[in-house]
MMTF fields as JSON, N, C-alpha, C and O atoms, coordinates in Angstrom:
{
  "mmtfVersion": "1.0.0",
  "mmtfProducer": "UNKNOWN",
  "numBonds": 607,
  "numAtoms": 608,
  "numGroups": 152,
  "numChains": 1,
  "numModels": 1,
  "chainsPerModel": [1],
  "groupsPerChain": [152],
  "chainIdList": ["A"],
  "bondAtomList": [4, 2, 8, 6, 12, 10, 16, 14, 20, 18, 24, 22, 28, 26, 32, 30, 36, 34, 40, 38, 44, 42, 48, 46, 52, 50, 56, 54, 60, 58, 64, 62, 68, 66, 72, 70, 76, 74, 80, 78, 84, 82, 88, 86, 92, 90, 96, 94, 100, 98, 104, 102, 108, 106, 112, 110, 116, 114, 120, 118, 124, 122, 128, 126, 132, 130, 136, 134, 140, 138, 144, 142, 148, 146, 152, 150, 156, 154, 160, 158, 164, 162, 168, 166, 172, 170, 176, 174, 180, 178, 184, 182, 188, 186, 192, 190, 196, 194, 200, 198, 204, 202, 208, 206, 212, 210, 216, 214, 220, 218, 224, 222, 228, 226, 232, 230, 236, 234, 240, 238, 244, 242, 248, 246, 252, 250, 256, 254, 260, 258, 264, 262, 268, 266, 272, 270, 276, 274, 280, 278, 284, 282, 288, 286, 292, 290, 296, 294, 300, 298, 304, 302, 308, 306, 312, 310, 316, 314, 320, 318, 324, 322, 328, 326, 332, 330, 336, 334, 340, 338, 344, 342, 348, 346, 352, 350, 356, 354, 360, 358, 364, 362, 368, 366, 372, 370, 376, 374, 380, 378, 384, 382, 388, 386, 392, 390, 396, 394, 400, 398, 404, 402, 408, 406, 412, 410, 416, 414, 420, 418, 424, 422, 428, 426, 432, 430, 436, 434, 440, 438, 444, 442, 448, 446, 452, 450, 456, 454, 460, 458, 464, 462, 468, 466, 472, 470, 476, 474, 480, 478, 484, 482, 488, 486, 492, 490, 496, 494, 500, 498, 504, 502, 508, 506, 512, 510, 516, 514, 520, 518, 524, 522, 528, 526, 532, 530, 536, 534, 540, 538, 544, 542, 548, 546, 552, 550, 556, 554, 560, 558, 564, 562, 568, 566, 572, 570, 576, 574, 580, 578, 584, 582, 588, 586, 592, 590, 596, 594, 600, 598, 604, 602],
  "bondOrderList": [1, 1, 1, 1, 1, 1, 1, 1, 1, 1, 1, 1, 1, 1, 1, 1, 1, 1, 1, 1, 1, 1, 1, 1, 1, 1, 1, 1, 1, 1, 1, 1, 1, 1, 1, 1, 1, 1, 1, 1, 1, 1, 1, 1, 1, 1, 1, 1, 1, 1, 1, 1, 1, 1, 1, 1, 1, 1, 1, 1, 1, 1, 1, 1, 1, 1, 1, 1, 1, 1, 1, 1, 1, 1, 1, 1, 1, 1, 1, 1, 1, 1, 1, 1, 1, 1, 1, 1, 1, 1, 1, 1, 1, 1, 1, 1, 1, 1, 1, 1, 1, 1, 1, 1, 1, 1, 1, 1, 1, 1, 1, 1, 1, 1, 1, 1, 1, 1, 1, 1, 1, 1, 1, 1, 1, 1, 1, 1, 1, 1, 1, 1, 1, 1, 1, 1, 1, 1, 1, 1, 1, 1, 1, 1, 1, 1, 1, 1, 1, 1, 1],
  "groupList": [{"groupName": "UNK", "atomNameList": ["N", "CA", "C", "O"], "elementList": ["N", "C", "C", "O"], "formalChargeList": [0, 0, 0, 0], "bondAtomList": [1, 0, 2, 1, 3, 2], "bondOrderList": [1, 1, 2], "singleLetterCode": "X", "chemCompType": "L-PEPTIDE LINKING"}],
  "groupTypeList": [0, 0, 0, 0, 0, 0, 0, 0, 0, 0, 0, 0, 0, 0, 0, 0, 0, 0, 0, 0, 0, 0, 0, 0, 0, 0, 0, 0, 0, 0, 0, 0, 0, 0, 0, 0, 0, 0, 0, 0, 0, 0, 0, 0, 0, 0, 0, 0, 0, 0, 0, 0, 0, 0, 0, 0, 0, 0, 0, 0, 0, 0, 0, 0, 0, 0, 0, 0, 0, 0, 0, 0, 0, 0, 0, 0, 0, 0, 0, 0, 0, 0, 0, 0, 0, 0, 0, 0, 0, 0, 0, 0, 0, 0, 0, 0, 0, 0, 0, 0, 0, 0, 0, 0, 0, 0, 0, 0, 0, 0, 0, 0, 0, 0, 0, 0, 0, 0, 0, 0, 0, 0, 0, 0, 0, 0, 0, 0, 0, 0, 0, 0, 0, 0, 0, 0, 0, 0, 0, 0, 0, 0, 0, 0, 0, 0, 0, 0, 0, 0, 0, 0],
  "groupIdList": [1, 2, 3, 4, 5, 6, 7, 8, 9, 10, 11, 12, 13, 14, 15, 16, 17, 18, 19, 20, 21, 22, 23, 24, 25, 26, 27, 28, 29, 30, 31, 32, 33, 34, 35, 36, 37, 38, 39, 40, 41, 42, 43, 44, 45, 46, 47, 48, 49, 50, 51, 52, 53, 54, 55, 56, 57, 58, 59, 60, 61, 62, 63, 64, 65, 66, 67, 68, 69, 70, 71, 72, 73, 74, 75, 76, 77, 78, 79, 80, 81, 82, 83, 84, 85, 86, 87, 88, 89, 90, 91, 92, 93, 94, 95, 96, 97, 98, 99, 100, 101, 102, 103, 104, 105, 106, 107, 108, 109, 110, 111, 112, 113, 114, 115, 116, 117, 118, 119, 120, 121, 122, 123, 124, 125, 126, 127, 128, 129, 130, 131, 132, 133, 134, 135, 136, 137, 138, 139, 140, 141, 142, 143, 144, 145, 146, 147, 148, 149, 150, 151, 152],
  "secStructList": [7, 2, 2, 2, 2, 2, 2, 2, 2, 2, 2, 2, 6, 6, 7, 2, 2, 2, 2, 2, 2, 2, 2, 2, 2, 2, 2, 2, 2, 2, 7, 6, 6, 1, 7, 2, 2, 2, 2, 2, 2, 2, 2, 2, 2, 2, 2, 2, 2, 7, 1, 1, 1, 2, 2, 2, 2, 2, 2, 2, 2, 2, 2, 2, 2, 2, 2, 6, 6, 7, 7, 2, 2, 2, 2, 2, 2, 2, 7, 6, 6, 7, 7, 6, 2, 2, 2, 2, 2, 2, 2, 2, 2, 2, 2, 2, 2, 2, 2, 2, 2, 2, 6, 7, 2, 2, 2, 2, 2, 2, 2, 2, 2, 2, 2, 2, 2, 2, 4, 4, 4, 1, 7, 1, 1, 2, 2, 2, 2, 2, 6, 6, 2, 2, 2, 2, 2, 2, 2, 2, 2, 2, 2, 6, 6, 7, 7, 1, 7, 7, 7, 7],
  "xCoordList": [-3.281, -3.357, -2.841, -2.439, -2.828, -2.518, -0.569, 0.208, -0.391, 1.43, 1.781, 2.952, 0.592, 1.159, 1.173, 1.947, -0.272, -0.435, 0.885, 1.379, 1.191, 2.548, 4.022, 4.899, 3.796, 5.085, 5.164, 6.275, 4.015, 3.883, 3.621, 3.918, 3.368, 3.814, 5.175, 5.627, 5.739, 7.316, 7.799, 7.988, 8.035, 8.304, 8.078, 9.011, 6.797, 6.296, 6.946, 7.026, 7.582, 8.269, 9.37, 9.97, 9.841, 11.326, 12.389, 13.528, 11.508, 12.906, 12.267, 11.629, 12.163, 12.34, 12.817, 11.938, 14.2, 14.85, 13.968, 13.526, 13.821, 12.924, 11.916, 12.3, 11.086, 9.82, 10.35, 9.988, 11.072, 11.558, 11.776, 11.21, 12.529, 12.852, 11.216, 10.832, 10.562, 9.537, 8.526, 8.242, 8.054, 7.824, 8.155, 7.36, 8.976, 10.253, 9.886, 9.306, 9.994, 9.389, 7.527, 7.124, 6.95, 5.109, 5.518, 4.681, 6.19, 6.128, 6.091, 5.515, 7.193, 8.11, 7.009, 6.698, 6.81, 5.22, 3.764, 2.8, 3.772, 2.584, 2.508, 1.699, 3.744, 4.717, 3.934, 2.904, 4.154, 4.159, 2.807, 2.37, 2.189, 0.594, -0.198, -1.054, 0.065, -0.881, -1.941, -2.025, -2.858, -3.597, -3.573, -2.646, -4.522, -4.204, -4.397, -3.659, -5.351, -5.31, -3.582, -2.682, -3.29, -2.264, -0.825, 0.141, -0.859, 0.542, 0.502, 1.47, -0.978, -1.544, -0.386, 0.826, -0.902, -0.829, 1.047, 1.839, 1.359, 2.943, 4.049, 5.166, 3.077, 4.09, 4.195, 5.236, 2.862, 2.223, 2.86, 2.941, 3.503, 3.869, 5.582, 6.41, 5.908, 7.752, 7.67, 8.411, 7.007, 7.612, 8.021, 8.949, 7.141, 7.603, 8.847, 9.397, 9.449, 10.426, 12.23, 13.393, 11.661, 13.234, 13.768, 13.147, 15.682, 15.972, 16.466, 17.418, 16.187, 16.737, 15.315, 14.434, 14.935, 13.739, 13.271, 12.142, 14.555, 14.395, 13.42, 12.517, 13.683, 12.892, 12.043, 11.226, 11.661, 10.747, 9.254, 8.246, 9.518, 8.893, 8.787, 7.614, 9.796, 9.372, 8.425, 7.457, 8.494, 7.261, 5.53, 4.497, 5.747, 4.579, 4.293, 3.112, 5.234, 4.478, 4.066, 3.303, 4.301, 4.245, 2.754, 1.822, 2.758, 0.859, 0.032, -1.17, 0.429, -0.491, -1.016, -2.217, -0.514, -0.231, -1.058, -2.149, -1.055, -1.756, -3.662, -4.7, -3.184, -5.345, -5.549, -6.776, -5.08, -6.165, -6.384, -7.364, -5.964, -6.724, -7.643, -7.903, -8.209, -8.273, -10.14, -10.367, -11.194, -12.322, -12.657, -11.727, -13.618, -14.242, -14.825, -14.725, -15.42, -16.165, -14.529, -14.485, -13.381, -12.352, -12.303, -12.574, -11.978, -11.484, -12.933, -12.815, -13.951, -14.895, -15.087, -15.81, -14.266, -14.362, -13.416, -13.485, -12.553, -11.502, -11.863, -11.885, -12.699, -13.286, -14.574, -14.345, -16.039, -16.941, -16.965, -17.611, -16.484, -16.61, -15.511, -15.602, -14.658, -13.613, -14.8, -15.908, -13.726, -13.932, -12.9, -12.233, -12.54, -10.931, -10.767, -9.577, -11.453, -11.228, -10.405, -9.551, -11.009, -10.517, -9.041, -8.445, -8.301, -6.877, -6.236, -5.196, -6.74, -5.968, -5.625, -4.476, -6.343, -5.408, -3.83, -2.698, -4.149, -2.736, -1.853, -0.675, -1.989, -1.347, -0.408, 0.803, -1.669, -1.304, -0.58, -0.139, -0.445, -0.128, 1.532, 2.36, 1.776, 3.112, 3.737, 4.785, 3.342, 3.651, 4.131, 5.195, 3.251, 3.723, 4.834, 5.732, 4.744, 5.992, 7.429, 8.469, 7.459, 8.407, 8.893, 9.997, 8.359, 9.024, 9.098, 9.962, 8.365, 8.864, 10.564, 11.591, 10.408, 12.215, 12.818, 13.854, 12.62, 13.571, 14.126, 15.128, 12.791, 13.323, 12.656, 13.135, 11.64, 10.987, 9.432, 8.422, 9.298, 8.227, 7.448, 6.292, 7.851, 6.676, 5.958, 4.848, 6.461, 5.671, 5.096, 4.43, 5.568, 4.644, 3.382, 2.586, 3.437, 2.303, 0.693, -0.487, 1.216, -0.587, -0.65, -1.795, 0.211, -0.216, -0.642, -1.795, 0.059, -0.912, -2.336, -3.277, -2.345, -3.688, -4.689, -5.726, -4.076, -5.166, -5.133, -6.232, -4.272, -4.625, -5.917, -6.911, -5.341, -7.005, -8.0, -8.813, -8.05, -9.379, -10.142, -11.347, -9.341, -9.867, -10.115, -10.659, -9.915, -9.801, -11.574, -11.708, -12.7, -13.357, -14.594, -15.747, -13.537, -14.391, -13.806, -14.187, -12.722, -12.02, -12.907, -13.685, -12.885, -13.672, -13.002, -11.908, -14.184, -13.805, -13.261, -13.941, -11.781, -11.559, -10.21, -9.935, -9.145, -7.841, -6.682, -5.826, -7.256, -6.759, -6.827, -6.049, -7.955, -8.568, -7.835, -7.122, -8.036, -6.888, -5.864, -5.241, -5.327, -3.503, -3.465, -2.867, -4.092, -3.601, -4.179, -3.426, -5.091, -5.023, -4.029, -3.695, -3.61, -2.711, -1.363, -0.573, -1.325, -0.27, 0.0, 1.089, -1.105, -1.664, -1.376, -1.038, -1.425, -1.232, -0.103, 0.325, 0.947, 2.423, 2.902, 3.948, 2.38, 3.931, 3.296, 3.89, 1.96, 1.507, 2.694, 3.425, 2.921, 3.505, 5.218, 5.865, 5.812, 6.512, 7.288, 8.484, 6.315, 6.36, 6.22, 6.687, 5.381, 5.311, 6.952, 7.407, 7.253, 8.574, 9.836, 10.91, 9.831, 11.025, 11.813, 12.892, 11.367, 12.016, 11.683, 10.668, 13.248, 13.026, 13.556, 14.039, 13.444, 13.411, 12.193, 11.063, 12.646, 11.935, 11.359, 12.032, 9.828, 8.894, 8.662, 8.657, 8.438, 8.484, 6.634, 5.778, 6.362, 5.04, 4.316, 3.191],
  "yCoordList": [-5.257, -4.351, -5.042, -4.341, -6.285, -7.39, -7.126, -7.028, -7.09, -7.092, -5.803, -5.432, -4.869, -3.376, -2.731, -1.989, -3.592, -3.036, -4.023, -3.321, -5.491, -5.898, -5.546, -5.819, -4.679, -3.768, -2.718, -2.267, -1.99, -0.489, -1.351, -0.587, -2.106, -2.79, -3.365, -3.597, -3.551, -4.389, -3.001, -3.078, -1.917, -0.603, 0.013, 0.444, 0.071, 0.411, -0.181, 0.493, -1.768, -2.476, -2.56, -3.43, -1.456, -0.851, -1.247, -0.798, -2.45, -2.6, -1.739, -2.375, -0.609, 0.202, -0.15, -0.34, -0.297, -0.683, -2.043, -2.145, -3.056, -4.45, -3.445, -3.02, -3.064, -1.969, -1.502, -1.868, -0.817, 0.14, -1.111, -0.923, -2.127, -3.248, -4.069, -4.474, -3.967, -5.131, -3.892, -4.175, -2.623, -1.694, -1.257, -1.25, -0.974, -0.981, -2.184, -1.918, -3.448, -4.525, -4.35, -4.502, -4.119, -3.842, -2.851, -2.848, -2.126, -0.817, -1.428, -1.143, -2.568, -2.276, -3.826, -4.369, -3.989, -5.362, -4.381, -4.898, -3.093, -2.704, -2.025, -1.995, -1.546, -0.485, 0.823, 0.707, 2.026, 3.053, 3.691, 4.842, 2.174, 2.896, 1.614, 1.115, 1.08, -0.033, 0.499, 1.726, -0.138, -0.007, 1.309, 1.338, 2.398, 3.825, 3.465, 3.96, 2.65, 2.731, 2.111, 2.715, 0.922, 0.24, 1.193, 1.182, 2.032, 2.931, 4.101, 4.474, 4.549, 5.97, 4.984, 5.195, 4.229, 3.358, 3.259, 3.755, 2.476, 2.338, 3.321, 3.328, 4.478, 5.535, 6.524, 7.018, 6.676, 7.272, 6.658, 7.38, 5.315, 4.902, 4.784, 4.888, 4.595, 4.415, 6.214, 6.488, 7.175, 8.233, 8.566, 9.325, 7.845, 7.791, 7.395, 7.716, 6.397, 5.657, 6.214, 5.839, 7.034, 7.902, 8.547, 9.261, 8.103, 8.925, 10.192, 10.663, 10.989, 12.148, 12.669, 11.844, 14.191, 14.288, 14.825, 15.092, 14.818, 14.968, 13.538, 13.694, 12.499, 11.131, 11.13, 10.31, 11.741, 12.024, 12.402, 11.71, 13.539, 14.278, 13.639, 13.557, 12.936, 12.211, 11.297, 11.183, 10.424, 9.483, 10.001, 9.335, 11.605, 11.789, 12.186, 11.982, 13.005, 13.278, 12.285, 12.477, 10.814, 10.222, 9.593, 9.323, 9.448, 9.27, 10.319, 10.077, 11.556, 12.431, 12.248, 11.981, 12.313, 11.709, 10.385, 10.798, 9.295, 8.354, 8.45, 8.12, 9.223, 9.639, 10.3, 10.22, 11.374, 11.949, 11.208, 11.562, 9.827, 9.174, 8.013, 7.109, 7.926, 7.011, 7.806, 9.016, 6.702, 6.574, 6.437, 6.261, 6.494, 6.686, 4.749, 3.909, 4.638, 3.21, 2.203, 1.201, 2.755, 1.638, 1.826, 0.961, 2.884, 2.528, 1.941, 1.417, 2.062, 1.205, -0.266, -1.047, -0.55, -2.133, -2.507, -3.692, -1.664, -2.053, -2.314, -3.495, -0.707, -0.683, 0.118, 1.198, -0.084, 0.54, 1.782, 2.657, 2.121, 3.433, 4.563, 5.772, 4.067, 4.738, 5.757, 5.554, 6.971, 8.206, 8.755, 9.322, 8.827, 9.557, 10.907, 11.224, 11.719, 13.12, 13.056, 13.852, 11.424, 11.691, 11.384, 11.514, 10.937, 10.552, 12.067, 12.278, 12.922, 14.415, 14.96, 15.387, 15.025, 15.979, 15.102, 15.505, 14.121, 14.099, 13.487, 13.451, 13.105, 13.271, 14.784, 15.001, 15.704, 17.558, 17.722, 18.858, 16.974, 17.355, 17.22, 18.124, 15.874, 15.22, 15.952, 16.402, 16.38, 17.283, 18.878, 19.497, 19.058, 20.446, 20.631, 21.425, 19.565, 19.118, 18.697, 18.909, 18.158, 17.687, 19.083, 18.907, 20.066, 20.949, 21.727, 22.572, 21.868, 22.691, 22.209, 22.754, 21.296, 20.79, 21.036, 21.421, 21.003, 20.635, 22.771, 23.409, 23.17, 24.853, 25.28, 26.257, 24.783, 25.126, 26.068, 25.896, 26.496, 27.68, 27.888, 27.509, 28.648, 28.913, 27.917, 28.197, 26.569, 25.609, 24.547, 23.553, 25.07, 23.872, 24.952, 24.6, 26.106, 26.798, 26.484, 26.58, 26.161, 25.949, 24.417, 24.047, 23.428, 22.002, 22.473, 22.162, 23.068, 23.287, 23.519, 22.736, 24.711, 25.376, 24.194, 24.054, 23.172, 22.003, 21.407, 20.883, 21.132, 20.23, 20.499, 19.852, 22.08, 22.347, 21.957, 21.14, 22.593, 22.605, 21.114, 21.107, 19.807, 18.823, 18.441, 17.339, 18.925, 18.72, 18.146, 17.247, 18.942, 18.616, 17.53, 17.239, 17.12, 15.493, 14.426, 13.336, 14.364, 13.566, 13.387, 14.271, 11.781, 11.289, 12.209, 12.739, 12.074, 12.5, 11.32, 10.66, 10.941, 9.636, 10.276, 11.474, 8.851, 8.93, 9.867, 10.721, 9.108, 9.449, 11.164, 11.919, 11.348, 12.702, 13.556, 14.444, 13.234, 14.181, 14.332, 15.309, 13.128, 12.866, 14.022, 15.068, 13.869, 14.67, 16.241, 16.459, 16.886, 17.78, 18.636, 19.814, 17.52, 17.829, 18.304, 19.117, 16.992, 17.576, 18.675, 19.242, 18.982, 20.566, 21.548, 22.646, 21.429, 22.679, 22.767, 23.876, 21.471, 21.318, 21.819, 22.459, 21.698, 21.925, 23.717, 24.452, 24.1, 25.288, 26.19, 26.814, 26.291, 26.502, 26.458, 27.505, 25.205, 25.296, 25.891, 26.178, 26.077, 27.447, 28.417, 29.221, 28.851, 29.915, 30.486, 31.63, 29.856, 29.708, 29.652, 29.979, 29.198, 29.418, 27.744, 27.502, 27.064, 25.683, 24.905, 24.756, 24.35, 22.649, 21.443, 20.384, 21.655, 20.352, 19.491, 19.868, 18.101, 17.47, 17.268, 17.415, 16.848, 17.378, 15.869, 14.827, 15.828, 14.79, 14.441, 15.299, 13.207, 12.511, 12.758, 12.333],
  "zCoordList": [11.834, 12.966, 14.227, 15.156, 14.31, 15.738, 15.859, 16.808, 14.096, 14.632, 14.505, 14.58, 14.262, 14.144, 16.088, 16.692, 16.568, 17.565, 19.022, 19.904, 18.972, 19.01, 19.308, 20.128, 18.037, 18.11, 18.555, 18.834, 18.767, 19.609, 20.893, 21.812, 21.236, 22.951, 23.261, 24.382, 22.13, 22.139, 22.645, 23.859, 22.224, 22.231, 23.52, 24.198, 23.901, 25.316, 26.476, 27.504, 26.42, 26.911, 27.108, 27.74, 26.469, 26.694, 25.256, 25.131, 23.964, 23.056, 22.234, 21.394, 22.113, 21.173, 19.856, 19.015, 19.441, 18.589, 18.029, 16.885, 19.111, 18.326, 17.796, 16.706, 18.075, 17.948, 16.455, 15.337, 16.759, 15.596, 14.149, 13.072, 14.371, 13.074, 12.394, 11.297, 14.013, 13.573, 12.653, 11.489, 13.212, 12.121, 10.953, 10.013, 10.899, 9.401, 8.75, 7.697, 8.96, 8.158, 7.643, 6.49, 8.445, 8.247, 7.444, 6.542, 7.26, 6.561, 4.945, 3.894, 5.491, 3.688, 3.248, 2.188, 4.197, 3.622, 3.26, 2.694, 3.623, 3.553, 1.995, 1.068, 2.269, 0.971, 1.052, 1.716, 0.552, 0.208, -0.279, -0.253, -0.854, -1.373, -0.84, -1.571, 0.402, 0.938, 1.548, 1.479, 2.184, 3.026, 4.029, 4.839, 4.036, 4.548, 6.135, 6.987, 6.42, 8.463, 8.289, 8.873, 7.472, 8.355, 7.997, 8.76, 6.675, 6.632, 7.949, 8.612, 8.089, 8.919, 10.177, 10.214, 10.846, 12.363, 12.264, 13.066, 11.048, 11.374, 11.428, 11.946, 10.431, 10.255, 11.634, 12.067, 12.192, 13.723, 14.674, 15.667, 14.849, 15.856, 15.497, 16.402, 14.317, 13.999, 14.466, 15.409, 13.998, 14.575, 15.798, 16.078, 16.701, 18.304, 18.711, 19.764, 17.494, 18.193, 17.543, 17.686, 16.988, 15.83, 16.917, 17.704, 16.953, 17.686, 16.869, 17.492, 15.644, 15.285, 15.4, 15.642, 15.225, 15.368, 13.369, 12.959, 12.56, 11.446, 10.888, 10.066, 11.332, 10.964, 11.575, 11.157, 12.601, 13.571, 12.651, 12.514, 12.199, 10.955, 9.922, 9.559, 9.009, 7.947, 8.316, 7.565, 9.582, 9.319, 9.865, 9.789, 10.483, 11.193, 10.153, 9.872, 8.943, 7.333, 6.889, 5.943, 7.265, 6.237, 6.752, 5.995, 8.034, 8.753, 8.729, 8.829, 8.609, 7.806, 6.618, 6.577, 5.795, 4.192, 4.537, 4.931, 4.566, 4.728, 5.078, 4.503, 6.593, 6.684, 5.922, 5.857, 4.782, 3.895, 3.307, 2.652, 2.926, 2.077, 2.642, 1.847, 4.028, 5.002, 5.027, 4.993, 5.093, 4.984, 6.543, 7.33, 6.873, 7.95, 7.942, 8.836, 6.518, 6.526, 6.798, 7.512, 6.076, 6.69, 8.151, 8.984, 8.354, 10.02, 10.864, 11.972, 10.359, 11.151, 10.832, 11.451, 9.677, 9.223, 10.567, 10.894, 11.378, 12.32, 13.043, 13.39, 14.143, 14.868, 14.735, 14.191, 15.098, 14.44, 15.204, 14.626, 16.279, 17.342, 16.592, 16.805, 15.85, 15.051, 13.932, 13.436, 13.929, 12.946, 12.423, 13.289, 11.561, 10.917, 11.322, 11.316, 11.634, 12.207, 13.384, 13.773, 14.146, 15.616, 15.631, 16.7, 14.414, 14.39, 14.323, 14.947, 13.706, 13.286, 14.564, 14.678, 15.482, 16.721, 16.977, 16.711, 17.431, 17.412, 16.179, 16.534, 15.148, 14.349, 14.209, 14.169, 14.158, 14.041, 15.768, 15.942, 16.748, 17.918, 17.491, 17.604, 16.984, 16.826, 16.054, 16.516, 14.528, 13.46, 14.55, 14.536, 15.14, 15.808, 16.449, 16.17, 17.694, 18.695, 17.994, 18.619, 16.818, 16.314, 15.205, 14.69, 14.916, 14.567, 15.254, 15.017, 16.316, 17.493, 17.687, 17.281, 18.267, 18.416, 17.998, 18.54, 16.473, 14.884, 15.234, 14.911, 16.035, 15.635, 14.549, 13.973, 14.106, 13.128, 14.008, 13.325, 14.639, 15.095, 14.302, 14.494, 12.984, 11.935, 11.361, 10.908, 11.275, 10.983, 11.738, 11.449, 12.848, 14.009, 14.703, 15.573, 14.171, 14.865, 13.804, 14.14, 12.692, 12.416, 12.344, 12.084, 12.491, 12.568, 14.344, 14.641, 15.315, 16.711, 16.278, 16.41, 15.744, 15.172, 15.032, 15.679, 13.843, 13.49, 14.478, 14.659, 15.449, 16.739, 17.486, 17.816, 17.639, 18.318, 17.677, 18.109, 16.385, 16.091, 15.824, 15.573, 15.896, 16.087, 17.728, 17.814, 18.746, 19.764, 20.468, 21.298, 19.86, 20.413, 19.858, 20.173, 18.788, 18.324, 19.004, 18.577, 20.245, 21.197, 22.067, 22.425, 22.673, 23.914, 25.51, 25.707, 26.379, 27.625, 28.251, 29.037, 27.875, 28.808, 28.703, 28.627, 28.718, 29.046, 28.119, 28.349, 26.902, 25.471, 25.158, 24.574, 25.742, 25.133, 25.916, 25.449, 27.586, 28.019, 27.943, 28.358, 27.235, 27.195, 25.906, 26.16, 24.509, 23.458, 24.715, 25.665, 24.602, 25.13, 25.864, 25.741, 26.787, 27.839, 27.388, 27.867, 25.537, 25.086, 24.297, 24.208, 23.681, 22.736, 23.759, 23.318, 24.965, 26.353, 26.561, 26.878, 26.449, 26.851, 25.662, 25.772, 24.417, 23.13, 22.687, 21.898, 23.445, 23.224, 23.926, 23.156, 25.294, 26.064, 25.848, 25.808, 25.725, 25.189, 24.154, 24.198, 23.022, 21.709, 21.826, 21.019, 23.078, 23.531, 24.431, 24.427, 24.785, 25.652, 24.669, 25.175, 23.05, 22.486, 22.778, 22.236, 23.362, 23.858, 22.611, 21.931, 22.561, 21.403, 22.669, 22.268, 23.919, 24.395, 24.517, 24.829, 24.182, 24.286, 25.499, 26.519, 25.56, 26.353, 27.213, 26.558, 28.989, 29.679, 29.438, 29.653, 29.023, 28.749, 30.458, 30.719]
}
């Protein structure tokens, strides 16, 4: 989790691309049926960094796919304040927004749907308003017919 979380700061820091290689490697060290927090975390964060929004989608499928098989007792071996429910809003936020773009409408309206309905197992802090804020922006947006990508 130290070089998963690393590389989502290498990224934040503007090298993306480093971001993007040093992930792609954790990936292909974790492989395909590794560890569900650490595939859920790399696949959740390489999706941020795709510039097509078709890969965009393959890896937010592929961190979806990962928490259904993801325990509540692992993610507290991580952190004990952790719950796997609380990963689904935005997992389902990203899944929505990214077929929103793609032009896909009919299928980003019930991954929204699941956004909400995880919405209110989220803390009242930073995090909680950021997914929110973004369930209101890609709501709106779909509502509007728009696949531009949306300013954070």
């Amino acid at each position: 989790m130290a070089a998963i979380g690393a590389a989502v700061e290498q990224g934040r820091a503007g090298d993306a691309q480093g971001a993007r290689e040093a992930l792609a490697a954790l990936w292909a060290r974790v492989g395909a049926e590794g560890d569900a927090l650490h595939r859920c975390s790399i696949a959740h964060y390489l999706a941020d960094l795709q510039d097509e929004v078709v890969e965009e989608l393959a890896w937010d499928e592929r961190a979806l796919d990962a928490v259904s098989t993801l325990s509540d007792e692992r993610v507290r071996r991580f952190h004990d304040s952790l719950q796997v429910r609380a990963f689904l809003p935005s997992l389902y936020l990203n899944l929505a927004d990214a077929h929103r773009r793609a032009g896909n409408r009919d299928e980003a309206r019930p991954h929204l749907a699941a956004a909400v309905a995880g919405l209110d197992v989220l803390p009242d802090d930073a995090y909680g308003a950021m997914i929110r804020a973004g369930v209101e922006n890609v709501r709106v947006a779909l509502d509007e017919g728009s696949t531009a990508r949306l300013v954070p």
